[in-house]
């Protein structure tokens, strides 16, 4: 709690823990989130379980608010494709770490 008083208000995107666009979520982690599992919040709201993207490559710009992200989609526990692909909806939807 004491450290929160020292931080600016509002917190910069890199320090927030709330769901945000994919670039803001990945910019909080080392290596721009490569190797992390991320999911769209709406998947959890629709009770679509065990679905996530495994991030394989990133190109973040503008302080981690925009860029391009590639990964492999795991849908209901099974890989959709063996090759990495660009992740769609990076700015359009809210994202969080882990599986849905």
Coordinates of N, CA, C and O in Angstrom, one line a residue, residues 11 13 16 18-20 24 26 31 40 43-44 50 54-55 62-63 69 73 75 78-79 81-83 90 93 97:
X11 N -2.2 5.1 -13.0 CA -1.0 4.3 -13.2 C -0.7 4.2 -14.7 O -1.7 4.2 -15.5
X13 N 0.1 2.4 -18.3 CA -0.4 1.1 -18.8 C 0.5 -0.1 -18.4 O 0.0 -1.2 -18.2
X16 N -0.5 -1.3 -14.8 CA -1.9 -1.7 -14.5 C -2.0 -3.2 -14.6 O -1.4 -3.9 -15.4
X18 N -5.3 -4.5 -14.8 CA -6.7 -4.7 -15.3 C -6.6 -5.1 -16.8 O -5.6 -4.9 -17.5
X19 N -7.7 -5.8 -17.3 CA -7.7 -6.2 -18.7 C -7.6 -4.9 -19.6 O -8.1 -3.9 -19.3
X20 N -6.9 -5.1 -20.7 CA -6.6 -4.0 -21.6 C -6.4 -4.5 -23.0 O -6.6 -5.7 -23.2
X24 N -1.0 -3.6 -24.5 CA -0.8 -3.1 -23.1 C -0.6 -4.3 -22.2 O 0.3 -4.2 -21.2
X26 N 0.7 -7.3 -22.9 CA 2.0 -7.9 -23.2 C 3.2 -7.0 -22.8 O 4.2 -7.5 -22.4
X31 N 10.5 -9.5 -22.3 CA 10.5 -9.9 -23.7 C 9.2 -9.6 -24.4 O 8.8 -10.4 -25.3
X40 N -9.0 -13.5 -24.8 CA -10.0 -12.4 -24.8 C -11.0 -12.6 -23.7 O -11.5 -13.7 -23.4
X43 N -14.3 -14.4 -24.2 CA -14.3 -15.9 -24.2 C -14.8 -16.4 -22.8 O -15.6 -17.4 -22.7
X44 N -14.2 -15.9 -21.8 CA -14.6 -16.3 -20.4 C -16.1 -15.9 -20.1 O -16.8 -16.7 -19.5
X50 N -10.7 -23.2 -21.7 CA -9.5 -23.8 -22.2 C -9.1 -23.3 -23.6 O -8.6 -24.0 -24.4
X54 N -1.0 -18.6 -27.5 CA 0.4 -18.6 -27.0 C 1.2 -17.7 -27.9 O 1.4 -18.0 -29.0
X55 N 1.7 -16.6 -27.3 CA 2.5 -15.6 -28.0 C 3.8 -16.1 -28.4 O 4.6 -16.6 -27.6
X62 N 5.2 2.5 -30.0 CA 4.5 3.6 -29.2 C 4.3 3.3 -27.8 O 3.2 3.4 -27.2
X63 N 5.4 2.8 -27.1 CA 5.3 2.6 -25.7 C 4.5 1.4 -25.3 O 4.0 1.4 -24.2
X69 N 1.3 -8.7 -33.2 CA 1.6 -9.9 -32.4 C 1.2 -11.2 -33.1 O 0.2 -11.2 -33.8
X73 N -3.0 -20.5 -31.8 CA -4.3 -20.5 -31.1 C -4.5 -21.9 -30.6 O -4.4 -22.9 -31.3
X75 N -7.6 -23.9 -29.0 CA -9.1 -23.8 -28.9 C -9.6 -25.0 -28.2 O -9.5 -26.1 -28.8
X78 N -7.1 -27.9 -27.8 CA -6.4 -28.5 -29.0 C -5.8 -27.4 -29.9 O -6.5 -26.4 -30.2
X79 N -4.6 -27.6 -30.4 CA -4.0 -26.5 -31.3 C -4.8 -26.4 -32.6 O -5.2 -27.5 -33.2
X81 N -3.7 -24.6 -35.4 CA -2.7 -24.7 -36.5 C -1.3 -24.9 -35.9 O -1.1 -24.5 -34.8
X82 N -0.5 -25.5 -36.7 CA 0.9 -25.8 -36.2 C 1.8 -24.6 -36.4 O 2.8 -24.5 -35.8
X83 N 1.4 -23.7 -37.4 CA 2.3 -22.5 -37.7 C 1.7 -21.3 -37.0 O 0.5 -21.2 -36.7
X90 N -6.5 -7.4 -31.7 CA -5.6 -6.9 -30.7 C -6.0 -5.6 -30.0 O -5.8 -5.4 -28.8
X93 N -10.6 -5.9 -28.7 CA -11.1 -6.6 -27.6 C -10.2 -6.4 -26.3 O -9.1 -6.0 -26.5
X97 N -4.2 -12.3 -19.1 CA -3.2 -13.3 -19.1 C -3.9 -14.7 -18.7 O -4.9 -14.7 -18.0

